[in-house]
Amino acid sequence: MIASFLECCETLSNNGVVAIHTETVYGLAANALSEGAVRKIYELKGRPKQNPLIVHIFSSQDASKIAHTTSIFYKLSERFWPGPLSFVLPARENIPLLTRAGLPTVALRSPQSKVFRKTLESTGLFLAAPSANPSNRISPTNADHVIDGFKDNCPQILDGGDCHVGIESTVLDLTTNNPTILRPGPVGKAALENHLGIKVNSMPSEDLFLKKSPGMTSLHYAPLTPTFIFKDFKSLASRMIERNQVVLLPFKSFESKILRKEKVFSFADSNSLLEVSRKLYSKLHFVDKMKASSILTCLFPENDQLAVAINDRLRRTGKLICE
């Protein structure tokens, strides 16, 4: 369960697996250059082998050791690293095929979390680290979520408290003519375009592109409780809500707008999308424990790039209701 920093570093150096705090979500980390270590990640998560892993490195100076870098990569990493932005680049041969799911590309990120950065610096390793939860379940944003997810199979945890970003990184493909967002996240399209001065393509739908990025299966962040996502608040508010259903609204200010008062919760007390992002998975974990017959929630208006990322995660929690 919770282990000391030295214990976790020793485990990683011996090709073991450790759950580590990042600013996005807790990651299930292991030596990215060891096929045996990476296999342990897939086995513990029950993760499909065709789902690639993001490799975490200390800085952009490490990138050329495992990937073929570009001028755009260095321009963006100088601005957004360390932070919640991952780059897909052509892989060098020293990255095991298992780490990159048999692809000729590899995804790289330099995390902002002080705990994770200290681990990278102390071990000298490149660490593959998907979210520290059973595959397709709610991502963990604190150590308790990791323990609840794995139970008796829980690995050592390097606890760094709550994750202050709360959703997974933006994944940007730099192997195409124009940079292409494969997975929306905290770093939005507008911020990337403003810094580069060129067009950045939005997330494509082709399977070829989606395979390059983790977190893109149709059901990926799902509670155990059946979850239904309405296209907007109006659609949800007009729904006849059954007694044993639980409702999760965008903001606390919305609670007065529906007749139902019991088992009604919100993602954020304020009308801040940053608060929603930070608490998204934590609130899903909370209502999932209530053992309701189902969870009802709705998408956010997409007038902000962060709302696009939040909606992407919500769509993958259950069934979208388009009435």
PDB file of N, CA and C in Angstrom, residues 95-189:
ATOM      1  N   ILE A  95      12.904   1.389 -27.350  1.00  0.00           N
ATOM      2  CA  ILE A  95      11.613   1.303 -26.653  1.00  0.00           C
ATOM      3  C   ILE A  95      10.960  -0.025 -27.010  1.00  0.00           C
ATOM      4  N   PRO A  96      10.710  -0.893 -26.031  1.00  0.00           N
ATOM      5  CA  PRO A  96      10.095  -2.195 -26.334  1.00  0.00           C
ATOM      6  C   PRO A  96       8.765  -2.039 -27.073  1.00  0.00           C
ATOM      7  N   LEU A  97       8.494  -2.975 -27.952  1.00  0.00           N
ATOM      8  CA  LEU A  97       7.231  -2.956 -28.695  1.00  0.00           C
ATOM      9  C   LEU A  97       6.030  -2.995 -27.760  1.00  0.00           C
ATOM     10  N   LEU A  98       6.161  -3.688 -26.626  1.00  0.00           N
ATOM     11  CA  LEU A  98       5.048  -3.790 -25.686  1.00  0.00           C
ATOM     12  C   LEU A  98       4.695  -2.421 -25.108  1.00  0.00           C
ATOM     13  N   THR A  99       5.698  -1.597 -24.833  1.00  0.00           N
ATOM     14  CA  THR A  99       5.465  -0.258 -24.290  1.00  0.00           C
ATOM     15  C   THR A  99       4.646   0.588 -25.256  1.00  0.00           C
ATOM     16  N   ARG A 100       4.910   0.435 -26.541  1.00  0.00           N
ATOM     17  CA  ARG A 100       4.231   1.246 -27.561  1.00  0.00           C
ATOM     18  C   ARG A 100       3.162   0.474 -28.324  1.00  0.00           C
ATOM     19  N   ALA A 101       2.752  -0.667 -27.767  1.00  0.00           N
ATOM     20  CA  ALA A 101       1.663  -1.468 -28.348  1.00  0.00           C
ATOM     21  C   ALA A 101       1.930  -1.852 -29.796  1.00  0.00           C
ATOM     22  N   GLY A 102       3.197  -2.128 -30.111  1.00  0.00           N
ATOM     23  CA  GLY A 102       3.565  -2.569 -31.450  1.00  0.00           C
ATOM     24  C   GLY A 102       3.613  -1.468 -32.492  1.00  0.00           C
ATOM     25  N   LEU A 103       3.423  -0.224 -32.077  1.00  0.00           N
ATOM     26  CA  LEU A 103       3.395   0.908 -33.007  1.00  0.00           C
ATOM     27  C   LEU A 103       4.802   1.442 -33.275  1.00  0.00           C
ATOM     28  N   PRO A 104       4.993   2.158 -34.386  1.00  0.00           N
ATOM     29  CA  PRO A 104       6.296   2.787 -34.651  1.00  0.00           C
ATOM     30  C   PRO A 104       6.461   4.110 -33.913  1.00  0.00           C
ATOM     31  N   THR A 105       5.489   4.448 -33.069  1.00  0.00           N
ATOM     32  CA  THR A 105       5.500   5.720 -32.343  1.00  0.00           C
ATOM     33  C   THR A 105       5.526   5.489 -30.837  1.00  0.00           C
ATOM     34  N   VAL A 106       5.889   6.543 -30.112  1.00  0.00           N
ATOM     35  CA  VAL A 106       5.857   6.497 -28.650  1.00  0.00           C
ATOM     36  C   VAL A 106       5.334   7.836 -28.136  1.00  0.00           C
ATOM     37  N   ALA A 107       4.557   7.799 -27.056  1.00  0.00           N
ATOM     38  CA  ALA A 107       4.036   9.018 -26.427  1.00  0.00           C
ATOM     39  C   ALA A 107       4.919   9.387 -25.241  1.00  0.00           C
ATOM     40  N   LEU A 108       5.308  10.661 -25.162  1.00  0.00           N
ATOM     41  CA  LEU A 108       6.208  11.142 -24.104  1.00  0.00           C
ATOM     42  C   LEU A 108       5.565  12.292 -23.331  1.00  0.00           C
ATOM     43  N   ARG A 109       5.852  12.319 -22.021  1.00  0.00           N
ATOM     44  CA  ARG A 109       5.390  13.434 -21.186  1.00  0.00           C
ATOM     45  C   ARG A 109       6.392  13.694 -20.077  1.00  0.00           C
ATOM     46  N   SER A 110       6.568  14.958 -19.751  1.00  0.00           N
ATOM     47  CA  SER A 110       7.358  15.348 -18.588  1.00  0.00           C
ATOM     48  C   SER A 110       6.389  15.857 -17.524  1.00  0.00           C
ATOM     49  N   PRO A 111       6.181  15.086 -16.442  1.00  0.00           N
ATOM     50  CA  PRO A 111       5.161  15.451 -15.449  1.00  0.00           C
ATOM     51  C   PRO A 111       5.588  16.628 -14.579  1.00  0.00           C
ATOM     52  N   GLN A 112       4.602  17.329 -14.074  1.00  0.00           N
ATOM     53  CA  GLN A 112       4.833  18.488 -13.213  1.00  0.00           C
ATOM     54  C   GLN A 112       4.953  18.102 -11.743  1.00  0.00           C
ATOM     55  N   SER A 113       4.333  16.994 -11.356  1.00  0.00           N
ATOM     56  CA  SER A 113       4.305  16.556  -9.961  1.00  0.00           C
ATOM     57  C   SER A 113       5.712  16.472  -9.368  1.00  0.00           C
ATOM     58  N   LYS A 114       5.909  17.121  -8.222  1.00  0.00           N
ATOM     59  CA  LYS A 114       7.224  17.102  -7.572  1.00  0.00           C
ATOM     60  C   LYS A 114       7.626  15.686  -7.174  1.00  0.00           C
ATOM     61  N   VAL A 115       6.652  14.901  -6.714  1.00  0.00           N
ATOM     62  CA  VAL A 115       6.926  13.519  -6.304  1.00  0.00           C
ATOM     63  C   VAL A 115       7.402  12.689  -7.492  1.00  0.00           C
ATOM     64  N   PHE A 116       6.721  12.831  -8.615  1.00  0.00           N
ATOM     65  CA  PHE A 116       7.086  12.052  -9.798  1.00  0.00           C
ATOM     66  C   PHE A 116       8.436  12.509 -10.347  1.00  0.00           C
ATOM     67  N   ARG A 117       8.676  13.808 -10.370  1.00  0.00           N
ATOM     68  CA  ARG A 117       9.941  14.328 -10.897  1.00  0.00           C
ATOM     69  C   ARG A 117      11.118  13.878 -10.034  1.00  0.00           C
ATOM     70  N   LYS A 118      10.907  13.867  -8.737  1.00  0.00           N
ATOM     71  CA  LYS A 118      11.958  13.396  -7.834  1.00  0.00           C
ATOM     72  C   LYS A 118      12.251  11.922  -8.080  1.00  0.00           C
ATOM     73  N   THR A 119      11.209  11.149  -8.375  1.00  0.00           N
ATOM     74  CA  THR A 119      11.381   9.724  -8.656  1.00  0.00           C
ATOM     75  C   THR A 119      12.170   9.516  -9.941  1.00  0.00           C
ATOM     76  N   LEU A 120      11.826  10.258 -10.985  1.00  0.00           N
ATOM     77  CA  LEU A 120      12.558  10.164 -12.253  1.00  0.00           C
ATOM     78  C   LEU A 120      14.027  10.524 -12.063  1.00  0.00           C
ATOM     79  N   GLU A 121      14.266  11.580 -11.308  1.00  0.00           N
ATOM     80  CA  GLU A 121      15.638  12.052 -11.092  1.00  0.00           C
ATOM     81  C   GLU A 121      16.440  11.057 -10.261  1.00  0.00           C
ATOM     82  N   SER A 122      15.824  10.491  -9.230  1.00  0.00           N
ATOM     83  CA  SER A 122      16.538   9.590  -8.322  1.00  0.00           C
ATOM     84  C   SER A 122      16.825   8.231  -8.948  1.00  0.00           C
ATOM     85  N   THR A 123      15.879   7.709  -9.734  1.00  0.00           N
ATOM     86  CA  THR A 123      16.063   6.377 -10.333  1.00  0.00           C
ATOM     87  C   THR A 123      16.814   6.431 -11.654  1.00  0.00           C
ATOM     88  N   GLY A 124      16.744   7.570 -12.342  1.00  0.00           N
ATOM     89  CA  GLY A 124      17.352   7.665 -13.667  1.00  0.00           C
ATOM     90  C   GLY A 124      16.606   6.874 -14.726  1.00  0.00           C
ATOM     91  N   LEU A 125      15.366   6.491 -14.420  1.00  0.00           N
ATOM     92  CA  LEU A 125      14.579   5.666 -15.338  1.00  0.00           C
ATOM     93  C   LEU A 125      13.623   6.515 -16.172  1.00  0.00           C
ATOM     94  N   PHE A 126      13.219   5.961 -17.306  1.00  0.00           N
ATOM     95  CA  PHE A 126      12.055   6.450 -18.032  1.00  0.00           C
ATOM     96  C   PHE A 126      10.893   5.570 -17.590  1.00  0.00           C
ATOM     97  N   LEU A 127       9.801   6.170 -17.147  1.00  0.00           N
ATOM     98  CA  LEU A 127       8.719   5.402 -16.530  1.00  0.00           C
ATOM     99  C   LEU A 127       7.440   5.430 -17.365  1.00  0.00           C
ATOM    100  N   ALA A 128       7.043   4.256 -17.832  1.00  0.00           N
ATOM    101  CA  ALA A 128       5.723   4.106 -18.448  1.00  0.00           C
ATOM    102  C   ALA A 128       4.698   4.144 -17.323  1.00  0.00           C
ATOM    103  N   ALA A 129       3.617   4.892 -17.510  1.00  0.00           N
ATOM    104  CA  ALA A 129       2.662   5.034 -16.400  1.00  0.00           C
ATOM    105  C   ALA A 129       1.268   5.393 -16.899  1.00  0.00           C
ATOM    106  N   PRO A 130       0.427   4.395 -17.166  1.00  0.00           N
ATOM    107  CA  PRO A 130      -0.994   4.659 -17.400  1.00  0.00           C
ATOM    108  C   PRO A 130      -1.674   4.931 -16.064  1.00  0.00           C
ATOM    109  N   SER A 131      -2.935   5.257 -16.063  1.00  0.00           N
ATOM    110  CA  SER A 131      -3.641   5.520 -14.808  1.00  0.00           C
ATOM    111  C   SER A 131      -3.641   4.285 -13.910  1.00  0.00           C
ATOM    112  N   ALA A 132      -3.529   4.518 -12.601  1.00  0.00           N
ATOM    113  CA  ALA A 132      -3.366   3.426 -11.624  1.00  0.00           C
ATOM    114  C   ALA A 132      -4.719   2.888 -11.175  1.00  0.00           C
ATOM    115  N   ASN A 133      -5.410   2.240 -12.102  1.00  0.00           N
ATOM    116  CA  ASN A 133      -6.724   1.653 -11.821  1.00  0.00           C
ATOM    117  C   ASN A 133      -6.941   0.466 -12.751  1.00  0.00           C
ATOM    118  N   PRO A 134      -7.842  -0.445 -12.404  1.00  0.00           N
ATOM    119  CA  PRO A 134      -8.190  -1.516 -13.343  1.00  0.00           C
ATOM    120  C   PRO A 134      -8.681  -0.920 -14.658  1.00  0.00           C
ATOM    121  N   SER A 135      -8.327  -1.551 -15.750  1.00  0.00           N
ATOM    122  CA  SER A 135      -8.632  -1.025 -17.080  1.00  0.00           C
ATOM    123  C   SER A 135     -10.116  -0.702 -17.246  1.00  0.00           C
ATOM    124  N   ASN A 136     -10.374   0.465 -17.847  1.00  0.00           N
ATOM    125  CA  ASN A 136     -11.718   0.955 -18.189  1.00  0.00           C
ATOM    126  C   ASN A 136     -12.531   1.441 -16.994  1.00  0.00           C
ATOM    127  N   ARG A 137     -11.931   1.504 -15.812  1.00  0.00           N
ATOM    128  CA  ARG A 137     -12.636   2.019 -14.636  1.00  0.00           C
ATOM    129  C   ARG A 137     -12.222   3.465 -14.355  1.00  0.00           C
ATOM    130  N   ILE A 138     -12.842   4.075 -13.339  1.00  0.00           N
ATOM    131  CA  ILE A 138     -12.610   5.491 -13.047  1.00  0.00           C
ATOM    132  C   ILE A 138     -11.150   5.716 -12.662  1.00  0.00           C
ATOM    133  N   SER A 139     -10.550   6.742 -13.241  1.00  0.00           N
ATOM    134  CA  SER A 139      -9.164   7.065 -12.918  1.00  0.00           C
ATOM    135  C   SER A 139      -9.043   7.539 -11.470  1.00  0.00           C
ATOM    136  N   PRO A 140      -7.892   7.277 -10.826  1.00  0.00           N
ATOM    137  CA  PRO A 140      -7.703   7.672  -9.426  1.00  0.00           C
ATOM    138  C   PRO A 140      -7.028   9.034  -9.292  1.00  0.00           C
ATOM    139  N   THR A 141      -7.540   9.859  -8.397  1.00  0.00           N
ATOM    140  CA  THR A 141      -6.904  11.150  -8.143  1.00  0.00           C
ATOM    141  C   THR A 141      -6.433  11.297  -6.699  1.00  0.00           C
ATOM    142  N   ASN A 142      -6.486  10.216  -5.935  1.00  0.00           N
ATOM    143  CA  ASN A 142      -5.829  10.166  -4.628  1.00  0.00           C
ATOM    144  C   ASN A 142      -5.481   8.713  -4.317  1.00  0.00           C
ATOM    145  N   ALA A 143      -4.706   8.509  -3.270  1.00  0.00           N
ATOM    146  CA  ALA A 143      -4.225   7.161  -2.944  1.00  0.00           C
ATOM    147  C   ALA A 143      -5.361   6.214  -2.588  1.00  0.00           C
ATOM    148  N   ASP A 144      -6.405   6.727  -1.934  1.00  0.00           N
ATOM    149  CA  ASP A 144      -7.539   5.869  -1.561  1.00  0.00           C
ATOM    150  C   ASP A 144      -8.216   5.272  -2.792  1.00  0.00           C
ATOM    151  N   HIS A 145      -8.301   6.050  -3.874  1.00  0.00           N
ATOM    152  CA  HIS A 145      -8.889   5.529  -5.111  1.00  0.00           C
ATOM    153  C   HIS A 145      -8.079   4.347  -5.647  1.00  0.00           C
ATOM    154  N   VAL A 146      -6.757   4.446  -5.546  1.00  0.00           N
ATOM    155  CA  VAL A 146      -5.885   3.355  -6.012  1.00  0.00           C
ATOM    156  C   VAL A 146      -6.138   2.097  -5.182  1.00  0.00           C
ATOM    157  N   ILE A 147      -6.194   2.265  -3.867  1.00  0.00           N
ATOM    158  CA  ILE A 147      -6.429   1.132  -2.958  1.00  0.00           C
ATOM    159  C   ILE A 147      -7.794   0.508  -3.225  1.00  0.00           C
ATOM    160  N   ASP A 148      -8.815   1.339  -3.386  1.00  0.00           N
ATOM    161  CA  ASP A 148     -10.166   0.833  -3.658  1.00  0.00           C
ATOM    162  C   ASP A 148     -10.218   0.064  -4.972  1.00  0.00           C
ATOM    163  N   GLY A 149      -9.450   0.525  -5.950  1.00  0.00           N
ATOM    164  CA  GLY A 149      -9.484  -0.110  -7.262  1.00  0.00           C
ATOM    165  C   GLY A 149      -8.826  -1.474  -7.293  1.00  0.00           C
ATOM    166  N   PHE A 150      -7.655  -1.579  -6.682  1.00  0.00           N
ATOM    167  CA  PHE A 150      -6.882  -2.826  -6.762  1.00  0.00           C
ATOM    168  C   PHE A 150      -7.095  -3.760  -5.572  1.00  0.00           C
ATOM    169  N   LYS A 151      -7.555  -3.199  -4.448  1.00  0.00           N
ATOM    170  CA  LYS A 151      -7.835  -4.001  -3.251  1.00  0.00           C
ATOM    171  C   LYS A 151      -6.630  -4.862  -2.870  1.00  0.00           C
ATOM    172  N   ASP A 152      -6.774  -6.180  -2.790  1.00  0.00           N
ATOM    173  CA  ASP A 152      -5.686  -7.053  -2.332  1.00  0.00           C
ATOM    174  C   ASP A 152      -4.501  -7.082  -3.296  1.00  0.00           C
ATOM    175  N   ASN A 153      -4.705  -6.661  -4.533  1.00  0.00           N
ATOM    176  CA  ASN A 153      -3.626  -6.646  -5.523  1.00  0.00           C
ATOM    177  C   ASN A 153      -2.950  -5.284  -5.627  1.00  0.00           C
ATOM    178  N   CYS A 154      -3.237  -4.409  -4.663  1.00  0.00           N
ATOM    179  CA  CYS A 154      -2.713  -3.042  -4.730  1.00  0.00           C
ATOM    180  C   CYS A 154      -1.185  -3.026  -4.640  1.00  0.00           C
ATOM    181  N   PRO A 155      -0.516  -2.330  -5.554  1.00  0.00           N
ATOM    182  CA  PRO A 155       0.942  -2.204  -5.482  1.00  0.00           C
ATOM    183  C   PRO A 155       1.345  -1.162  -4.447  1.00  0.00           C
ATOM    184  N   GLN A 156       2.629  -0.955  -4.276  1.00  0.00           N
ATOM    185  CA  GLN A 156       3.107   0.146  -3.438  1.00  0.00           C
ATOM    186  C   GLN A 156       2.610   1.468  -4.026  1.00  0.00           C
ATOM    187  N   ILE A 157       2.301   2.410  -3.139  1.00  0.00           N
ATOM    188  CA  ILE A 157       1.820   3.726  -3.573  1.00  0.00           C
ATOM    189  C   ILE A 157       2.757   4.802  -3.041  1.00  0.00           C
ATOM    190  N   LEU A 158       3.206   5.672  -3.938  1.00  0.00           N
ATOM    191  CA  LEU A 158       3.966   6.850  -3.540  1.00  0.00           C
ATOM    192  C   LEU A 158       2.975   8.012  -3.490  1.00  0.00           C
ATOM    193  N   ASP A 159       2.524   8.314  -2.276  1.00  0.00           N
ATOM    194  CA  ASP A 159       1.413   9.244  -2.064  1.00  0.00           C
ATOM    195  C   ASP A 159       1.889  10.692  -2.175  1.00  0.00           C
ATOM    196  N   GLY A 160       1.212  11.456  -3.019  1.00  0.00           N
ATOM    197  CA  GLY A 160       1.514  12.874  -3.148  1.00  0.00           C
ATOM    198  C   GLY A 160       0.297  13.747  -2.915  1.00  0.00           C
ATOM    199  N   GLY A 161      -0.754  13.148  -2.305  1.00  0.00           N
ATOM    200  CA  GLY A 161      -1.977  13.901  -2.064  1.00  0.00           C
ATOM    201  C   GLY A 161      -2.901  13.881  -3.267  1.00  0.00           C
ATOM    202  N   ASP A 162      -3.858  14.807  -3.281  1.00  0.00           N
ATOM    203  CA  ASP A 162      -4.811  14.894  -4.388  1.00  0.00           C
ATOM    204  C   ASP A 162      -4.140  15.459  -5.641  1.00  0.00           C
ATOM    205  N   CYS A 163      -4.591  15.020  -6.789  1.00  0.00           N
ATOM    206  CA  CYS A 163      -4.082  15.524  -8.068  1.00  0.00           C
ATOM    207  C   CYS A 163      -4.752  16.861  -8.380  1.00  0.00           C
ATOM    208  N   HIS A 164      -3.980  17.901  -8.630  1.00  0.00           N
ATOM    209  CA  HIS A 164      -4.572  19.236  -8.750  1.00  0.00           C
ATOM    210  C   HIS A 164      -5.126  19.545 -10.142  1.00  0.00           C
ATOM    211  N   VAL A 165      -4.762  18.763 -11.158  1.00  0.00           N
ATOM    212  CA  VAL A 165      -5.360  18.931 -12.491  1.00  0.00           C
ATOM    213  C   VAL A 165      -6.581  18.029 -12.617  1.00  0.00           C
ATOM    214  N   GLY A 166      -6.411  16.749 -12.341  1.00  0.00           N
ATOM    215  CA  GLY A 166      -7.551  15.855 -12.174  1.00  0.00           C
ATOM    216  C   GLY A 166      -8.015  15.068 -13.377  1.00  0.00           C
ATOM    217  N   ILE A 167      -7.591  15.428 -14.590  1.00  0.00           N
ATOM    218  CA  ILE A 167      -7.875  14.600 -15.769  1.00  0.00           C
ATOM    219  C   ILE A 167      -6.579  14.375 -16.536  1.00  0.00           C
ATOM    220  N   GLU A 168      -6.594  13.370 -17.394  1.00  0.00           N
ATOM    221  CA  GLU A 168      -5.383  12.964 -18.101  1.00  0.00           C
ATOM    222  C   GLU A 168      -4.900  14.041 -19.077  1.00  0.00           C
ATOM    223  N   SER A 169      -3.637  13.936 -19.445  1.00  0.00           N
ATOM    224  CA  SER A 169      -2.988  14.921 -20.306  1.00  0.00           C
ATOM    225  C   SER A 169      -3.597  14.985 -21.704  1.00  0.00           C
ATOM    226  N   THR A 170      -3.435  16.120 -22.339  1.00  0.00           N
ATOM    227  CA  THR A 170      -3.680  16.244 -23.773  1.00  0.00           C
ATOM    228  C   THR A 170      -2.638  15.399 -24.502  1.00  0.00           C
ATOM    229  N   VAL A 171      -3.058  14.665 -25.533  1.00  0.00           N
ATOM    230  CA  VAL A 171      -2.110  13.899 -26.352  1.00  0.00           C
ATOM    231  C   VAL A 171      -2.065  14.523 -27.742  1.00  0.00           C
ATOM    232  N   LEU A 172      -0.870  14.943 -28.161  1.00  0.00           N
ATOM    233  CA  LEU A 172      -0.678  15.632 -29.436  1.00  0.00           C
ATOM    234  C   LEU A 172       0.221  14.808 -30.349  1.00  0.00           C
ATOM    235  N   ASP A 173      -0.281  14.476 -31.518  1.00  0.00           N
ATOM    236  CA  ASP A 173       0.472  13.693 -32.504  1.00  0.00           C
ATOM    237  C   ASP A 173       1.333  14.628 -33.349  1.00  0.00           C
ATOM    238  N   LEU A 174       2.647  14.417 -33.314  1.00  0.00           N
ATOM    239  CA  LEU A 174       3.573  15.226 -34.108  1.00  0.00           C
ATOM    240  C   LEU A 174       4.154  14.436 -35.276  1.00  0.00           C
ATOM    241  N   THR A 175       3.504  13.351 -35.664  1.00  0.00           N
ATOM    242  CA  THR A 175       4.001  12.532 -36.776  1.00  0.00           C
ATOM    243  C   THR A 175       3.253  12.821 -38.076  1.00  0.00           C
ATOM    244  N   THR A 176       2.301  13.753 -38.043  1.00  0.00           N
ATOM    245  CA  THR A 176       1.528  14.118 -39.233  1.00  0.00           C
ATOM    246  C   THR A 176       1.974  15.491 -39.739  1.00  0.00           C
ATOM    247  N   ASN A 177       1.457  15.908 -40.900  1.00  0.00           N
ATOM    248  CA  ASN A 177       1.853  17.195 -41.484  1.00  0.00           C
ATOM    249  C   ASN A 177       1.518  18.354 -40.559  1.00  0.00           C
ATOM    250  N   ASN A 178       0.356  18.283 -39.948  1.00  0.00           N
ATOM    251  CA  ASN A 178      -0.021  19.272 -38.938  1.00  0.00           C
ATOM    252  C   ASN A 178      -0.185  18.573 -37.598  1.00  0.00           C
ATOM    253  N   PRO A 179       0.223  19.209 -36.508  1.00  0.00           N
ATOM    254  CA  PRO A 179      -0.017  18.602 -35.194  1.00  0.00           C
ATOM    255  C   PRO A 179      -1.499  18.271 -35.032  1.00  0.00           C
ATOM    256  N   THR A 180      -1.784  17.112 -34.464  1.00  0.00           N
ATOM    257  CA  THR A 180      -3.160  16.638 -34.340  1.00  0.00           C
ATOM    258  C   THR A 180      -3.444  16.207 -32.910  1.00  0.00           C
ATOM    259  N   ILE A 181      -4.498  16.742 -32.318  1.00  0.00           N
ATOM    260  CA  ILE A 181      -4.896  16.341 -30.971  1.00  0.00           C
ATOM    261  C   ILE A 181      -5.583  14.982 -31.048  1.00  0.00           C
ATOM    262  N   LEU A 182      -4.989  13.988 -30.401  1.00  0.00           N
ATOM    263  CA  LEU A 182      -5.574  12.653 -30.349  1.00  0.00           C
ATOM    264  C   LEU A 182      -6.492  12.494 -29.148  1.00  0.00           C
ATOM    265  N   ARG A 183      -6.123  13.127 -28.044  1.00  0.00           N
ATOM    266  CA  ARG A 183      -6.954  13.092 -26.835  1.00  0.00           C
ATOM    267  C   ARG A 183      -7.007  14.499 -26.253  1.00  0.00           C
ATOM    268  N   PRO A 184      -8.193  15.097 -26.137  1.00  0.00           N
ATOM    269  CA  PRO A 184      -8.266  16.430 -25.538  1.00  0.00           C
ATOM    270  C   PRO A 184      -7.920  16.373 -24.053  1.00  0.00           C
ATOM    271  N   GLY A 185      -7.394  17.466 -23.552  1.00  0.00           N
ATOM    272  CA  GLY A 185      -6.994  17.494 -22.149  1.00  0.00           C
ATOM    273  C   GLY A 185      -6.834  18.910 -21.649  1.00  0.00           C
ATOM    274  N   PRO A 186      -6.075  19.103 -20.581  1.00  0.00           N
ATOM    275  CA  PRO A 186      -5.947  20.421 -19.957  1.00  0.00           C
ATOM    276  C   PRO A 186      -5.313  21.484 -20.850  1.00  0.00           C
ATOM    277  N   VAL A 187      -4.428  21.085 -21.761  1.00  0.00           N
ATOM    278  CA  VAL A 187      -3.833  22.037 -22.707  1.00  0.00           C
ATOM    279  C   VAL A 187      -4.687  22.024 -23.975  1.00  0.00           C
ATOM    280  N   GLY A 188      -5.365  23.127 -24.247  1.00  0.00           N
ATOM    281  CA  GLY A 188      -6.346  23.164 -25.328  1.00  0.00           C
ATOM    282  C   GLY A 188      -5.776  23.528 -26.688  1.00  0.00           C
ATOM    283  N   LYS A 189      -6.599  23.351 -27.701  1.00  0.00           N
ATOM    284  CA  LYS A 189      -6.241  23.627 -29.094  1.00  0.00           C
ATOM    285  C   LYS A 189      -5.804  25.079 -29.285  1.00  0.00           C
TER     286      LYS A 189
END
